[in-house]
PDB file of C-alpha atoms in Angstrom:
ATOM      1  CA  MET U   1     126.434 104.863 120.831  1.00 52.00           C
ATOM      2  CA  PHE U   2     126.302 103.199 117.442  1.00 52.00           C
ATOM      3  CA  CYS U   3     125.581  99.348 118.660  1.00 57.00           C
ATOM      4  CA  ILE U   4     122.073  97.919 118.028  1.00 56.00           C
ATOM      5  CA  ASP U   5     121.226  98.465 121.880  1.00 60.00           C
ATOM      6  CA  GLY U   6     122.459 102.135 121.971  1.00 63.00           C
ATOM      7  CA  LYS U   7     120.640 105.433 122.579  1.00 75.00           C
ATOM      8  CA  LEU U   8     121.143 106.464 118.614  1.00 78.00           C
ATOM      9  CA  PHE U   9     119.311 103.466 117.183  1.00 78.00           C
ATOM     10  CA  ALA U  10     116.857 103.205 119.793  1.00 78.00           C
ATOM     11  CA  ALA U  11     115.817 106.899 119.255  1.00 83.00           C
ATOM     12  CA  ILE U  12     115.758 105.864 115.508  1.00 86.00           C
ATOM     13  CA  SER U  13     113.316 103.140 116.280  1.00 87.00           C
ATOM     14  CA  LYS U  14     111.045 105.031 118.186  1.00 90.00           C
ATOM     15  CA  PHE U  15     110.975 107.872 115.723  1.00 93.00           C
ATOM     16  CA  GLY U  16     110.105 105.446 113.112  1.00 93.00           C
ATOM     17  CA  ASP U  17     107.228 103.812 115.434  1.00 94.00           C
ATOM     18  CA  LEU U  18     106.124 107.539 115.784  1.00 95.00           C
ATOM     19  CA  VAL U  19     105.946 107.934 112.132  1.00 96.00           C
ATOM     20  CA  ILE U  20     104.080 104.860 111.615  1.00 95.00           C
ATOM     21  CA  LEU U  21     101.722 105.897 114.713  1.00 96.00           C
ATOM     22  CA  ASN U  22     100.827 109.433 113.006  1.00 96.00           C
ATOM     23  CA  ILE U  23     100.003 107.607 109.474  1.00 96.00           C
ATOM     24  CA  LEU U  24      97.698 104.852 111.062  1.00 96.00           C
ATOM     25  CA  PHE U  25      96.172 107.744 113.063  1.00 97.00           C
ATOM     26  CA  ILE U  26      95.424 110.299 110.021  1.00 96.00           C
ATOM     27  CA  VAL U  27      94.143 107.280 108.333  1.00 96.00           C
ATOM     28  CA  CYS U  28      91.670 105.969 111.033  1.00 96.00           C
ATOM     29  CA  CYS U  29      90.407 109.715 111.442  1.00 96.00           C
ATOM     30  CA  ILE U  30      89.313 110.153 107.754  1.00 94.00           C
ATOM     31  CA  PRO U  31      85.775 108.459 108.168  1.00 92.00           C
ATOM     32  CA  ILE U  32      85.332 111.348 111.345  1.00 94.00           C
ATOM     33  CA  VAL U  33      82.754 109.179 112.990  1.00 95.00           C
ATOM     34  CA  THR U  34      86.135 107.011 114.214  1.00 96.00           C
ATOM     35  CA  ILE U  35      87.977 110.158 115.478  1.00 96.00           C
ATOM     36  CA  GLY U  36      87.400 109.235 119.027  1.00 96.00           C
ATOM     37  CA  ALA U  37      88.440 105.810 118.586  1.00 97.00           C
ATOM     38  CA  SER U  38      91.674 106.969 116.862  1.00 97.00           C
ATOM     39  CA  ILE U  39      92.820 109.349 119.766  1.00 96.00           C
ATOM     40  CA  THR U  40      91.938 106.781 122.167  1.00 97.00           C
ATOM     41  CA  ALA U  41      94.187 104.301 120.264  1.00 97.00           C
ATOM     42  CA  LEU U  42      96.748 106.762 119.825  1.00 97.00           C
ATOM     43  CA  TYR U  43      97.216 107.720 123.526  1.00 96.00           C
ATOM     44  CA  GLY U  44      96.811 104.130 124.440  1.00 95.00           C
ATOM     45  CA  VAL U  45     100.160 103.387 122.343  1.00 96.00           C
ATOM     46  CA  THR U  46     102.241 106.611 123.387  1.00 96.00           C
ATOM     47  CA  LYS U  47     101.275 106.013 127.093  1.00 95.00           C
ATOM     48  CA  LYS U  48     103.462 102.728 126.903  1.00 94.00           C
ATOM     49  CA  MET U  49     105.840 104.349 124.485  1.00 93.00           C
ATOM     50  CA  ALA U  50     106.681 106.897 127.170  1.00 93.00           C
ATOM     51  CA  VAL U  51     107.726 103.873 129.532  1.00 91.00           C
ATOM     52  CA  ASP U  52     109.260 101.812 126.731  1.00 86.00           C
ATOM     53  CA  LYS U  53     106.435  99.168 127.023  1.00 86.00           C
ATOM     54  CA  GLU U  54     104.438  99.420 123.692  1.00 76.00           C
ATOM     55  CA  GLY U  55     105.266  96.358 121.832  1.00 81.00           C
ATOM     56  CA  TYR U  56     104.361  96.286 118.356  1.00 89.00           C
ATOM     57  CA  ILE U  57     102.979  99.596 117.122  1.00 93.00           C
ATOM     58  CA  VAL U  58     100.459  98.547 114.648  1.00 94.00           C
ATOM     59  CA  ALA U  59      98.957  95.560 116.610  1.00 94.00           C
ATOM     60  CA  GLU U  60      98.689  97.651 119.792  1.00 94.00           C
ATOM     61  CA  PHE U  61      96.997 100.560 117.905  1.00 96.00           C
ATOM     62  CA  PHE U  62      94.235  98.253 116.207  1.00 96.00           C
ATOM     63  CA  ARG U  63      94.003  96.339 119.443  1.00 95.00           C
ATOM     64  CA  GLN U  64      93.376  99.779 121.402  1.00 95.00           C
ATOM     65  CA  TRP U  65      91.017 100.997 118.655  1.00 97.00           C
ATOM     66  CA  LYS U  66      88.748  98.166 118.679  1.00 96.00           C
ATOM     67  CA  ASN U  67      88.475  97.640 122.230  1.00 95.00           C
ATOM     68  CA  ASN U  68      87.648 101.324 123.165  1.00 96.00           C
ATOM     69  CA  PHE U  69      85.707 101.962 119.780  1.00 97.00           C
ATOM     70  CA  GLY U  70      82.199 101.894 121.311  1.00 96.00           C
ATOM     71  CA  GLN U  71      82.454 104.262 124.217  1.00 96.00           C
ATOM     72  CA  ALA U  72      85.164 106.274 122.639  1.00 97.00           C
ATOM     73  CA  THR U  73      83.073 107.165 119.569  1.00 97.00           C
ATOM     74  CA  ALA U  74      80.185 107.527 121.837  1.00 97.00           C
ATOM     75  CA  MET U  75      82.034 110.275 123.666  1.00 97.00           C
ATOM     76  CA  TRP U  76      83.411 111.853 120.311  1.00 97.00           C
ATOM     77  CA  LEU U  77      79.669 112.248 118.783  1.00 97.00           C
ATOM     78  CA  LEU U  78      78.742 114.239 122.340  1.00 96.00           C
ATOM     79  CA  LEU U  79      81.832 116.067 121.794  1.00 96.00           C
ATOM     80  CA  LEU U  80      81.021 116.913 118.243  1.00 95.00           C
ATOM     81  CA  LEU U  81      77.430 118.170 119.175  1.00 96.00           C
ATOM     82  CA  ALA U  82      78.933 120.031 122.006  1.00 94.00           C
ATOM     83  CA  ILE U  83      81.343 121.855 119.237  1.00 92.00           C
ATOM     84  CA  GLY U  84      78.399 122.092 116.930  1.00 93.00           C
ATOM     85  CA  VAL U  85      76.283 123.944 119.277  1.00 92.00           C
ATOM     86  CA  LEU U  86      79.199 126.191 120.309  1.00 90.00           C
ATOM     87  CA  SER U  87      79.834 126.807 116.542  1.00 89.00           C
ATOM     88  CA  ALA U  88      76.822 128.040 116.137  1.00 90.00           C
ATOM     89  CA  ASP U  89      76.360 129.994 119.296  1.00 85.00           C
ATOM     90  CA  LEU U  90      79.734 131.881 118.256  1.00 82.00           C
ATOM     91  CA  TYR U  91      78.000 132.646 114.846  1.00 84.00           C
ATOM     92  CA  ALA U  92      74.831 134.035 116.795  1.00 84.00           C
ATOM     93  CA  GLY U  93      77.003 135.957 119.131  1.00 81.00           C
ATOM     94  CA  THR U  94      78.234 138.180 115.903  1.00 78.00           C
ATOM     95  CA  PHE U  95      74.341 139.518 115.900  1.00 82.00           C
ATOM     96  CA  ILE U  96      74.535 141.227 119.344  1.00 81.00           C
ATOM     97  CA  SER U  97      74.693 144.924 119.126  1.00 80.00           C
ATOM     98  CA  ASN U  98      75.778 145.810 122.422  1.00 81.00           C
ATOM     99  CA  ASN U  99      79.413 145.669 122.664  1.00 83.00           C
ATOM    100  CA  ILE U 100      79.656 144.805 126.151  1.00 86.00           C
ATOM    101  CA  LEU U 101      77.166 141.954 125.970  1.00 86.00           C
ATOM    102  CA  GLN U 102      79.085 140.735 122.855  1.00 84.00           C
ATOM    103  CA  ILE U 103      82.262 140.734 125.152  1.00 87.00           C
ATOM    104  CA  LEU U 104      80.927 138.630 128.021  1.00 88.00           C
ATOM    105  CA  TYR U 105      79.037 136.140 125.350  1.00 87.00           C
ATOM    106  CA  GLU U 106      82.286 135.677 123.709  1.00 85.00           C
ATOM    107  CA  ALA U 107      84.267 135.260 127.071  1.00 89.00           C
ATOM    108  CA  PHE U 108      81.493 132.865 128.044  1.00 90.00           C
ATOM    109  CA  ILE U 109      81.998 131.053 124.559  1.00 89.00           C
ATOM    110  CA  LEU U 110      85.654 130.784 125.176  1.00 89.00           C
ATOM    111  CA  LEU U 111      85.482 129.089 128.390  1.00 91.00           C
ATOM    112  CA  ALA U 112      83.112 126.508 126.899  1.00 92.00           C
ATOM    113  CA  VAL U 113      85.474 126.330 124.063  1.00 91.00           C
ATOM    114  CA  ILE U 114      88.358 125.464 126.381  1.00 93.00           C
ATOM    115  CA  ILE U 115      86.186 123.082 129.026  1.00 94.00           C
ATOM    116  CA  VAL U 116      85.160 120.607 125.382  1.00 95.00           C
ATOM    117  CA  LEU U 117      88.837 120.820 124.705  1.00 94.00           C
ATOM    118  CA  PHE U 118      89.894 119.330 128.190  1.00 96.00           C
ATOM    119  CA  LEU U 119      86.977 117.047 128.074  1.00 96.00           C
ATOM    120  CA  LEU U 120      87.904 115.968 124.363  1.00 95.00           C
ATOM    121  CA  ILE U 121      91.889 114.954 125.141  1.00 96.00           C
ATOM    122  CA  TYR U 122      91.273 113.742 128.741  1.00 97.00           C
ATOM    123  CA  THR U 123      88.283 111.505 128.228  1.00 97.00           C
ATOM    124  CA  MET U 124      90.243 109.863 125.218  1.00 96.00           C
ATOM    125  CA  ALA U 125      93.221 109.527 127.479  1.00 96.00           C
ATOM    126  CA  LEU U 126      91.214 108.091 130.351  1.00 96.00           C
ATOM    127  CA  GLN U 127      89.409 105.759 128.236  1.00 96.00           C
ATOM    128  CA  SER U 128      92.582 104.308 127.177  1.00 94.00           C
ATOM    129  CA  THR U 129      93.910 103.848 130.635  1.00 94.00           C
ATOM    130  CA  PHE U 130      90.742 103.189 132.857  1.00 93.00           C
ATOM    131  CA  GLU U 131      87.850 101.151 132.593  1.00 91.00           C
ATOM    132  CA  ASN U 132      84.335 103.068 133.387  1.00 93.00           C
ATOM    133  CA  LYS U 133      81.068 104.386 132.480  1.00 95.00           C
ATOM    134  CA  ILE U 134      80.941 107.221 129.656  1.00 96.00           C
ATOM    135  CA  LYS U 135      79.411 109.398 132.583  1.00 96.00           C
ATOM    136  CA  ASN U 136      82.306 108.814 135.145  1.00 96.00           C
ATOM    137  CA  THR U 137      84.744 109.131 132.083  1.00 96.00           C
ATOM    138  CA  PHE U 138      83.550 112.722 131.527  1.00 97.00           C
ATOM    139  CA  LYS U 139      83.123 113.850 135.275  1.00 96.00           C
ATOM    140  CA  ASN U 140      87.051 112.570 135.853  1.00 96.00           C
ATOM    141  CA  ALA U 141      87.971 114.360 132.886  1.00 97.00           C
ATOM    142  CA  LEU U 142      86.693 117.666 133.873  1.00 96.00           C
ATOM    143  CA  LEU U 143      87.905 117.423 137.483  1.00 96.00           C
ATOM    144  CA  ILE U 144      91.391 116.105 136.863  1.00 97.00           C
ATOM    145  CA  SER U 145      91.712 118.576 134.041  1.00 96.00           C
ATOM    146  CA  ILE U 146      90.817 121.334 136.377  1.00 96.00           C
ATOM    147  CA  ALA U 147      92.774 119.791 139.423  1.00 96.00           C
ATOM    148  CA  HIS U 148      95.976 119.799 137.031  1.00 96.00           C
ATOM    149  CA  LEU U 149      95.131 123.041 135.351  1.00 95.00           C
ATOM    150  CA  PRO U 150      98.994 124.481 134.186  1.00 95.00           C
ATOM    151  CA  TRP U 151      99.552 121.159 132.924  1.00 96.00           C
ATOM    152  CA  SER U 152      96.073 120.838 131.198  1.00 96.00           C
ATOM    153  CA  ALA U 153      96.585 124.353 129.271  1.00 95.00           C
ATOM    154  CA  LEU U 154     100.166 122.741 128.147  1.00 96.00           C
ATOM    155  CA  ILE U 155      98.449 119.482 127.123  1.00 96.00           C
ATOM    156  CA  VAL U 156      95.879 121.255 124.814  1.00 95.00           C
ATOM    157  CA  PHE U 157      98.472 123.784 123.636  1.00 94.00           C
ATOM    158  CA  ILE U 158     100.646 120.413 122.268  1.00 94.00           C
ATOM    159  CA  ALA U 159      97.802 118.832 120.923  1.00 92.00           C
ATOM    160  CA  LEU U 160      96.708 121.866 118.797  1.00 91.00           C
ATOM    161  CA  SER U 161      99.984 122.933 118.109  1.00 90.00           C
ATOM    162  CA  PRO U 162      99.861 121.710 114.439  1.00 87.00           C
ATOM    163  CA  PHE U 163      96.761 123.669 113.780  1.00 86.00           C
ATOM    164  CA  PHE U 164      98.467 126.839 115.419  1.00 85.00           C
ATOM    165  CA  SER U 165     101.346 126.617 113.314  1.00 85.00           C
ATOM    166  CA  LEU U 166      99.625 126.460 110.135  1.00 83.00           C
ATOM    167  CA  VAL U 167      97.951 129.619 110.940  1.00 81.00           C
ATOM    168  CA  CYS U 168     100.837 131.548 112.378  1.00 83.00           C
ATOM    169  CA  LEU U 169     103.708 130.222 110.196  1.00 81.00           C
ATOM    170  CA  ARG U 170     102.005 129.940 106.901  1.00 80.00           C
ATOM    171  CA  GLN U 171     105.113 130.865 105.202  1.00 84.00           C
ATOM    172  CA  TYR U 172     106.494 127.251 105.899  1.00 84.00           C
ATOM    173  CA  PHE U 173     103.375 125.587 105.048  1.00 86.00           C
ATOM    174  CA  SER U 174     104.506 122.759 102.830  1.00 89.00           C
ATOM    175  CA  LEU U 175     107.088 121.879 105.566  1.00 88.00           C
ATOM    176  CA  GLU U 176     104.492 121.717 108.319  1.00 87.00           C
ATOM    177  CA  LEU U 177     102.094 119.879 106.439  1.00 88.00           C
ATOM    178  CA  LEU U 178     104.967 117.409 105.892  1.00 90.00           C
ATOM    179  CA  LEU U 179     105.712 116.992 109.359  1.00 89.00           C
ATOM    180  CA  ILE U 180     101.726 116.900 110.144  1.00 89.00           C
ATOM    181  CA  LEU U 181     101.625 114.036 108.006  1.00 91.00           C
ATOM    182  CA  LEU U 182     104.439 112.184 109.206  1.00 93.00           C
ATOM    183  CA  VAL U 183     104.737 112.873 113.373  1.00 93.00           C
ATOM    184  CA  TRP U 184     103.391 115.986 114.628  1.00 93.00           C
ATOM    185  CA  PHE U 185     100.280 113.902 116.023  1.00 94.00           C
ATOM    186  CA  SER U 186     101.968 111.301 117.344  1.00 96.00           C
ATOM    187  CA  GLY U 187     105.056 113.357 118.543  1.00 95.00           C
ATOM    188  CA  GLY U 188     102.311 115.448 120.503  1.00 95.00           C
ATOM    189  CA  ALA U 189     100.645 112.855 122.040  1.00 96.00           C
ATOM    190  CA  TYR U 190     103.910 111.125 122.965  1.00 96.00           C
ATOM    191  CA  LEU U 191     104.658 114.345 124.942  1.00 96.00           C
ATOM    192  CA  ASN U 192     101.434 114.746 126.358  1.00 96.00           C
ATOM    193  CA  SER U 193     101.533 110.945 127.393  1.00 96.00           C
ATOM    194  CA  ILE U 194     104.844 111.795 129.782  1.00 96.00           C
ATOM    195  CA  ILE U 195     102.562 114.201 131.383  1.00 97.00           C
ATOM    196  CA  PHE U 196      99.194 111.973 131.433  1.00 97.00           C
ATOM    197  CA  ASN U 197     101.111 109.055 132.942  1.00 95.00           C
ATOM    198  CA  LYS U 198     102.397 111.492 135.923  1.00 95.00           C
ATOM    199  CA  ILE U 199      99.210 112.419 136.476  1.00 95.00           C
ATOM    200  CA  PHE U 200      97.149 109.368 136.131  1.00 95.00           C
ATOM    201  CA  GLN U 201      99.581 107.611 138.215  1.00 92.00           C
ATOM    202  CA  LYS U 202      97.900 109.450 141.355  1.00 89.00           C
ATOM    203  CA  TYR U 203      94.637 107.810 140.600  1.00 90.00           C
ATOM    204  CA  MET U 204      95.650 104.299 140.120  1.00 83.00           C
ATOM    205  CA  PRO U 205      94.241 101.752 142.508  1.00 75.00           C
ATOM    206  CA  GLY U 206      96.440 101.342 145.490  1.00 62.00           C
ATOM    207  CA  LYS U 207      98.024 104.840 144.684  1.00 56.00           C
ATOM    208  CA  ASN U 208      96.098 106.724 147.739  1.00 49.00           C
TER     209      ASN U 208
END
């Protein structure tokens, strides 16, 4: 258990890698426009970590970041535009006076938000796994996320758990903020990558 090749040291090493990866991810997200490439690189590394094939964390992260920057950024900007439109629509809905129409309108917006969240997470995970055109990546992200709806709901919940936690457990704000800065994003991506590896395995060439 306590030898260098034992499970304890392996767990400590993986935790350290997740901390490094989390910090890299946060720093590379700061320019905002680079968020798409950073999410793609994050999943590119954690999907390999989930099968113990990650290699050097920093080098692998920046390799994924560089190789996927163009398409990942384009997809992120399109999704950011969709988020902006949905935010404006949600604000416009507050001016609807009819209660029934407002409920229907908000239900439609909620459905659109869920779809955008599915697309955001799945497109970046797919981008780090398959080579494809942007249009096809979006289409595959939507179809695969719907085909695996229960898993997709769990994936979105895990990805958004830091924000849910900050809202619902504000009394532990300092501890939550520390976890978010150190390991929450990379840890969530690692858990999601275990799911993604199982889902994407079905769509690998030669697996059908």
